[in-house]
Amino acid sequence: MVMFDEEGFGYGYGYGYGEEGGPIIEQTSSSESHYELMALARLIADGLGVTDSEGEPPYLQQIRDGLAEIKGILQQSHDASETLRAEAQTVLEAHAESAQQYMQAVDQPMPPDFDPFVTMPAGTVVRDLPDGGRLFTLADGVMVRVGPDGRLTAIGMDGSVALLEPARGGVVTLPDGRELTLKPEAVRMTHKAAGIEGLPLDIDPNQTAQRRYRIELPGGYRLDVFQSERTAIIGNPAGTSVVLGISRIEGVGEDIEVRLVPGGAKGFTAMESGHKGVIEADGTIHVAMANGLDLVIHFPDDDGSNGDPGSGGPPGCICEERD
């Protein structure tokens, strides 16, 4: 159907829509409901956003743009939620790991540190002392104190104090007969505890028995100190030995030259190995060893035997000279 405008020009094909400008509202029609149908078609067209009005974008496009904007907002919210979820998961995993470590620590408590002993009787309580020593309180109340210098004392229930001396193998016997075992590294005595001056700093004496120490020296030499006997024995690489004590100076496998020194001291020279020195009247040994070490060996003042076991009197000076 051809439509005519106000100036008499015709356009359209009579289908309700023109080539441009949206739907054509036909003014004349043979249909009884023509105007109602056309009004309904216009409402539907406007509702579907097929047409634009007053320069605004079609309604469906506005809906699409609105949906796209909502989608962007939702995507940003989703991304933010994912970031928070990842951070929360990391924190939860860290807490879970900490909780697991804590539970492992609770389930498997650390063994008590009984240093310098290998172990202690059940129920022993350990306390570190301000001076660097350690105090072990056994279940029955007997205490064992380890001084910072390694000295061991036992304190009984009645307050009695007994000095403990490690025996062979690092075994310490308490006054009541119980035995404790020291760690091997604890058996190694300090130079001062062994009564020896002049040892290299990297050499530690080893306690081989009660009041007996052995030191392996450079050059294959070996020094054994017997505190109770106030005697030292030097073992030479050649297999010979030199026995040094105020009451006994002799060589095993080599000759020793002994000379008297005013004041009760004795001088000595090992003719083969080359060791030489002086032994003071109180038993202190000064020896210049063939390997270049100058050692001074002290003995406890409270021994009183002066190399004569069983003697409780003042030390006697036995002067002898051997070739």
Short mmCIF file of C-alpha atoms in Angstrom, two decimals:
data_model
loop_
_atom_site.label_atom_id
_atom_site.label_comp_id
_atom_site.label_asym_id
_atom_site.label_seq_id
_atom_site.Cartn_x
_atom_site.Cartn_y
_atom_site.Cartn_z
CA MET A 1 0.00 0.00 0.00
CA VAL A 2 1.34 3.39 -0.90
CA MET A 3 1.10 6.17 1.67
CA PHE A 4 1.00 9.89 0.96
CA ASP A 5 2.40 12.67 3.10
CA GLU A 6 0.84 16.08 3.70
CA GLU A 7 2.36 17.42 0.49
CA GLY A 8 0.90 14.57 -1.56
CA PHE A 9 4.08 12.43 -2.03
CA GLY A 10 3.54 8.72 -1.68
CA TYR A 11 5.86 6.23 0.14
CA GLY A 12 5.96 2.75 1.73
CA TYR A 13 4.58 -0.56 0.63
CA GLY A 14 1.57 -0.72 2.85
CA TYR A 15 3.03 -3.28 5.40
CA GLY A 16 2.94 -0.87 8.37
CA TYR A 17 6.67 0.04 8.08
CA GLY A 18 8.36 2.48 5.75
CA GLU A 19 11.83 2.35 4.28
CA GLU A 20 12.94 4.69 7.08
CA GLY A 21 11.52 6.50 10.06
CA GLY A 22 9.98 3.51 11.87
CA PRO A 23 6.49 2.11 11.56
CA ILE A 24 4.02 3.77 9.39
CA ILE A 25 0.79 4.57 11.01
CA GLU A 26 -1.79 4.07 8.37
CA GLN A 27 -4.57 6.61 8.53
CA THR A 28 -7.08 4.70 6.53
CA SER A 29 -7.86 1.04 6.57
CA SER A 30 -10.72 -1.24 5.69
CA SER A 31 -10.21 -3.17 8.92
CA GLU A 32 -12.57 -2.40 11.70
CA SER A 33 -9.72 -2.75 14.27
CA HIS A 34 -7.06 -1.16 12.18
CA TYR A 35 -6.22 1.67 14.58
CA GLU A 36 -6.20 -0.61 17.59
CA LEU A 37 -3.92 -3.06 15.86
CA MET A 38 -1.55 -0.32 14.75
CA ALA A 39 -1.49 1.18 18.25
CA LEU A 40 -0.71 -2.24 19.66
CA ALA A 41 2.06 -2.77 17.07
CA ARG A 42 3.59 0.57 18.03
CA LEU A 43 3.50 -0.27 21.71
CA ILE A 44 5.12 -3.62 21.04
CA ALA A 45 7.76 -2.01 18.83
CA ASP A 46 8.51 0.59 21.46
CA GLY A 47 8.58 -2.06 24.19
CA LEU A 48 11.02 -4.25 22.24
CA GLY A 49 13.28 -1.31 21.60
CA VAL A 50 12.96 -1.73 17.88
CA THR A 51 12.64 1.97 17.55
CA ASP A 52 14.53 4.78 19.19
CA SER A 53 13.07 7.96 20.41
CA GLU A 54 14.48 11.39 20.98
CA GLY A 55 18.10 10.30 20.29
CA GLU A 56 18.20 7.66 23.01
CA PRO A 57 19.51 4.15 22.16
CA PRO A 58 16.96 1.42 21.72
CA TYR A 59 15.55 -0.02 24.91
CA LEU A 60 16.96 -3.50 24.32
CA GLN A 61 20.37 -1.99 23.79
CA GLN A 62 19.98 -0.10 27.04
CA ILE A 63 19.08 -3.40 28.73
CA ARG A 64 22.09 -5.06 27.14
CA ASP A 65 24.38 -2.26 28.22
CA GLY A 66 22.92 -2.41 31.72
CA LEU A 67 23.41 -6.16 31.83
CA ALA A 68 27.00 -5.77 30.60
CA GLU A 69 27.63 -3.23 33.36
CA ILE A 70 26.11 -5.56 35.96
CA LYS A 71 28.21 -8.40 34.60
CA GLY A 72 31.36 -6.29 34.97
CA ILE A 73 30.46 -5.44 38.56
CA LEU A 74 29.73 -9.07 39.34
CA GLN A 75 33.02 -10.15 37.71
CA GLN A 76 34.96 -7.64 39.80
CA SER A 77 33.18 -8.86 42.91
CA HIS A 78 33.94 -12.45 41.95
CA ASP A 79 37.60 -11.66 41.35
CA ALA A 80 37.83 -9.87 44.70
CA SER A 81 36.17 -12.82 46.40
CA GLU A 82 38.61 -15.22 44.76
CA THR A 83 41.54 -13.10 45.93
CA LEU A 84 40.21 -13.06 49.47
CA ARG A 85 39.54 -16.79 49.32
CA ALA A 86 43.12 -17.47 48.16
CA GLU A 87 44.54 -15.31 50.95
CA ALA A 88 42.29 -16.98 53.50
CA GLN A 89 43.34 -20.40 52.20
CA THR A 90 47.00 -19.45 52.58
CA VAL A 91 46.42 -18.30 56.16
CA LEU A 92 44.43 -21.44 56.96
CA GLU A 93 47.18 -23.65 55.56
CA ALA A 94 49.78 -21.80 57.63
CA HIS A 95 47.65 -22.23 60.76
CA ALA A 96 47.12 -25.88 59.92
CA GLU A 97 50.87 -26.43 59.55
CA SER A 98 51.56 -24.66 62.85
CA ALA A 99 48.88 -26.68 64.57
CA GLN A 100 50.35 -29.88 63.16
CA GLN A 101 53.82 -28.97 64.38
CA TYR A 102 52.41 -28.11 67.78
CA MET A 103 50.55 -31.40 67.96
CA GLN A 104 53.69 -33.27 66.97
CA ALA A 105 55.62 -31.46 69.68
CA VAL A 106 52.91 -32.30 72.19
CA ASP A 107 52.64 -35.90 71.06
CA GLN A 108 56.40 -36.39 70.89
CA PRO A 109 57.98 -34.33 73.69
CA MET A 110 61.64 -33.55 73.35
CA PRO A 111 63.81 -35.88 75.37
CA PRO A 112 65.31 -34.21 78.42
CA ASP A 113 68.84 -32.94 78.14
CA PHE A 114 70.93 -34.81 80.70
CA ASP A 115 74.26 -33.46 79.47
CA PRO A 116 76.99 -34.36 80.48
CA PHE A 117 75.41 -37.70 81.38
CA VAL A 118 74.18 -40.17 78.81
CA THR A 119 70.99 -40.69 80.78
CA MET A 120 69.61 -40.34 84.28
CA PRO A 121 67.14 -42.33 86.39
CA ALA A 122 63.47 -41.76 85.68
CA GLY A 123 62.02 -38.74 87.43
CA THR A 124 65.27 -36.76 87.42
CA VAL A 125 64.78 -33.00 87.20
CA VAL A 126 67.50 -30.91 85.55
CA ARG A 127 68.18 -27.27 86.37
CA ASP A 128 70.79 -24.96 84.85
CA LEU A 129 72.70 -23.00 87.46
CA PRO A 130 73.66 -19.33 87.15
CA ASP A 131 77.40 -20.17 87.30
CA GLY A 132 77.13 -22.37 84.22
CA GLY A 133 76.86 -25.64 86.09
CA ARG A 134 73.93 -28.03 86.16
CA LEU A 135 72.00 -29.59 89.03
CA PHE A 136 70.33 -32.98 88.68
CA THR A 137 67.75 -33.81 91.33
CA LEU A 138 66.91 -37.49 91.34
CA ALA A 139 63.46 -38.76 92.18
CA ASP A 140 64.53 -39.71 95.73
CA GLY A 141 65.96 -36.24 96.43
CA VAL A 142 69.65 -37.03 95.91
CA MET A 143 71.29 -34.26 93.89
CA VAL A 144 74.25 -34.39 91.53
CA ARG A 145 75.94 -31.09 90.77
CA VAL A 146 78.12 -30.59 87.70
CA GLY A 147 80.34 -27.56 88.09
CA PRO A 148 81.27 -25.31 85.19
CA ASP A 149 84.73 -26.89 85.29
CA GLY A 150 83.25 -30.38 85.04
CA ARG A 151 83.72 -31.33 88.66
CA LEU A 152 81.03 -33.63 90.00
CA THR A 153 79.61 -33.66 93.51
CA ALA A 154 76.77 -35.63 95.06
CA ILE A 155 74.55 -34.09 97.75
CA GLY A 156 72.71 -36.64 99.85
CA MET A 157 69.36 -36.35 101.54
CA ASP A 158 71.15 -35.57 104.82
CA GLY A 159 73.11 -32.75 103.21
CA SER A 160 76.36 -34.68 102.95
CA VAL A 161 78.56 -33.73 100.01
CA ALA A 162 80.77 -36.22 98.22
CA LEU A 163 83.18 -35.54 95.38
CA LEU A 164 82.57 -37.87 92.47
CA GLU A 165 85.40 -39.16 90.32
CA PRO A 166 84.65 -40.71 86.94
CA ALA A 167 86.04 -44.20 86.60
CA ARG A 168 87.01 -46.09 83.47
CA GLY A 169 84.46 -45.74 80.74
CA GLY A 170 83.11 -42.51 82.23
CA VAL A 171 81.18 -44.34 84.95
CA VAL A 172 80.40 -42.28 88.05
CA THR A 173 79.35 -44.11 91.19
CA LEU A 174 77.12 -42.34 93.69
CA PRO A 175 77.64 -42.90 97.42
CA ASP A 176 74.59 -45.18 97.47
CA GLY A 177 76.10 -47.37 94.75
CA ARG A 178 74.07 -46.17 91.77
CA GLU A 179 76.10 -45.61 88.63
CA LEU A 180 75.82 -42.83 86.10
CA THR A 181 77.60 -42.71 82.76
CA LEU A 182 79.17 -39.60 81.33
CA LYS A 183 79.19 -38.78 77.65
CA PRO A 184 82.54 -39.44 75.95
CA GLU A 185 83.10 -35.75 75.34
CA ALA A 186 82.54 -35.06 79.04
CA VAL A 187 85.25 -37.51 79.96
CA ARG A 188 87.77 -35.32 78.24
CA MET A 189 89.05 -33.09 80.99
CA THR A 190 90.17 -29.54 80.76
CA HIS A 191 93.86 -28.79 81.09
CA LYS A 192 93.30 -27.21 84.49
CA ALA A 193 91.30 -30.13 85.83
CA ALA A 194 94.06 -32.50 84.72
CA GLY A 195 96.66 -30.23 86.35
CA ILE A 196 98.67 -29.76 83.15
CA GLU A 197 99.94 -26.48 81.80
CA GLY A 198 101.42 -25.90 78.35
CA LEU A 199 99.24 -28.22 76.31
CA PRO A 200 98.17 -27.04 72.87
CA LEU A 201 94.66 -25.60 72.97
CA ASP A 202 93.35 -28.21 70.55
CA ILE A 203 94.45 -31.11 72.72
CA ASP A 204 92.17 -32.33 75.51
CA PRO A 205 93.17 -34.80 78.21
CA ASN A 206 91.12 -37.94 78.44
CA GLN A 207 90.29 -39.33 81.84
CA THR A 208 91.08 -43.02 81.66
CA ALA A 209 90.28 -43.81 85.28
CA GLN A 210 89.81 -42.09 88.60
CA ARG A 211 92.42 -39.33 88.78
CA ARG A 212 94.27 -40.69 85.78
CA TYR A 213 94.58 -38.84 82.48
CA ARG A 214 96.04 -39.64 79.08
CA ILE A 215 97.07 -37.08 76.49
CA GLU A 216 98.11 -37.88 72.94
CA LEU A 217 100.81 -35.39 71.99
CA PRO A 218 102.23 -34.30 68.62
CA GLY A 219 105.00 -36.44 67.20
CA GLY A 220 103.57 -39.72 68.44
CA TYR A 221 104.26 -39.03 72.12
CA ARG A 222 101.83 -39.97 74.87
CA LEU A 223 101.60 -38.57 78.37
CA ASP A 224 99.89 -40.40 81.23
CA VAL A 225 99.36 -38.53 84.49
CA PHE A 226 98.54 -40.39 87.71
CA GLN A 227 97.35 -37.82 90.21
CA SER A 228 97.17 -40.20 93.15
CA GLU A 229 100.70 -41.49 92.58
CA ARG A 230 101.97 -37.98 91.71
CA THR A 231 103.64 -39.52 88.70
CA ALA A 232 103.74 -38.91 84.97
CA ILE A 233 104.86 -41.33 82.27
CA ILE A 234 105.98 -40.19 78.84
CA GLY A 235 105.59 -42.78 76.09
CA ASN A 236 107.97 -42.26 73.18
CA PRO A 237 107.39 -43.16 69.52
CA ALA A 238 110.37 -45.55 69.73
CA GLY A 239 108.57 -47.60 72.36
CA THR A 240 110.60 -46.46 75.35
CA SER A 241 109.05 -44.72 78.37
CA VAL A 242 110.18 -42.20 80.95
CA VAL A 243 108.69 -42.37 84.46
CA LEU A 244 108.74 -39.06 86.30
CA GLY A 245 107.96 -38.58 89.99
CA ILE A 246 109.74 -37.02 92.93
CA SER A 247 110.20 -40.47 94.41
CA ARG A 248 110.77 -42.29 91.14
CA ILE A 249 112.63 -41.23 88.06
CA GLU A 250 113.55 -43.97 85.65
CA GLY A 251 113.54 -44.95 82.04
CA VAL A 252 112.10 -48.04 80.47
CA GLY A 253 114.22 -48.96 77.50
CA GLU A 254 116.54 -45.97 77.83
CA ASP A 255 118.87 -44.41 80.37
CA ILE A 256 117.93 -41.44 82.53
CA GLU A 257 120.44 -39.05 84.02
CA VAL A 258 119.26 -37.69 87.38
CA ARG A 259 120.85 -34.87 89.31
CA LEU A 260 120.02 -33.31 92.66
CA VAL A 261 118.93 -29.71 92.80
CA PRO A 262 119.12 -27.55 95.95
CA GLY A 263 115.83 -27.36 97.78
CA GLY A 264 114.95 -31.00 97.33
CA ALA A 265 114.24 -30.83 93.61
CA LYS A 266 115.65 -33.18 91.02
CA GLY A 267 116.79 -32.62 87.50
CA PHE A 268 116.61 -35.29 84.83
CA THR A 269 117.60 -35.92 81.24
CA ALA A 270 116.41 -38.83 79.12
CA MET A 271 119.49 -39.84 77.20
CA GLU A 272 117.78 -41.32 74.15
CA SER A 273 114.46 -39.52 73.80
CA GLY A 274 115.91 -36.17 74.87
CA HIS A 275 113.29 -35.13 77.45
CA LYS A 276 114.66 -33.12 80.32
CA GLY A 277 113.45 -31.04 83.18
CA VAL A 278 113.09 -30.61 86.92
CA ILE A 279 110.81 -32.15 89.51
CA GLU A 280 110.18 -29.89 92.48
CA ALA A 281 110.17 -31.18 96.03
CA ASP A 282 106.35 -31.00 96.14
CA GLY A 283 106.15 -33.22 93.07
CA THR A 284 105.46 -30.58 90.45
CA ILE A 285 107.02 -31.71 87.19
CA HIS A 286 108.60 -29.31 84.69
CA VAL A 287 109.49 -31.12 81.51
CA ALA A 288 110.84 -29.89 78.20
CA MET A 289 109.81 -32.56 75.78
CA ALA A 290 111.70 -33.56 72.70
CA ASN A 291 108.78 -32.47 70.52
CA GLY A 292 109.19 -28.87 71.71
CA LEU A 293 106.39 -28.73 74.32
CA ASP A 294 107.17 -27.29 77.74
CA LEU A 295 104.75 -28.80 80.22
CA VAL A 296 104.13 -28.24 83.91
CA ILE A 297 102.27 -30.99 85.74
CA HIS A 298 100.69 -30.14 89.09
CA PHE A 299 99.31 -32.51 91.69
CA PRO A 300 96.62 -31.86 94.29
CA ASP A 301 97.89 -30.41 97.55
CA ASP A 302 95.57 -32.59 99.62
CA ASP A 303 97.03 -35.88 98.47
CA GLY A 304 99.82 -36.04 101.03
CA SER A 305 101.21 -39.32 99.78
CA ASN A 306 103.89 -37.69 97.63
CA GLY A 307 104.19 -40.78 95.55
CA ASP A 308 104.18 -43.10 98.54
CA PRO A 309 100.73 -44.67 98.69
CA GLY A 310 99.56 -45.33 102.21
CA SER A 311 101.74 -42.62 103.74
CA GLY A 312 99.79 -39.97 105.61
CA GLY A 313 102.83 -38.04 106.82
CA PRO A 314 104.67 -35.20 105.18
CA PRO A 315 106.21 -36.07 101.86
CA GLY A 316 109.73 -37.31 102.04
CA CYS A 317 112.35 -36.51 99.49
CA ILE A 318 114.01 -39.61 98.18
CA CYS A 319 117.13 -38.61 96.32
CA GLU A 320 118.60 -41.07 93.91
CA GLU A 321 120.65 -40.90 90.82
CA ARG A 322 120.56 -43.35 87.99
CA ASP A 323 122.38 -43.63 84.76
#
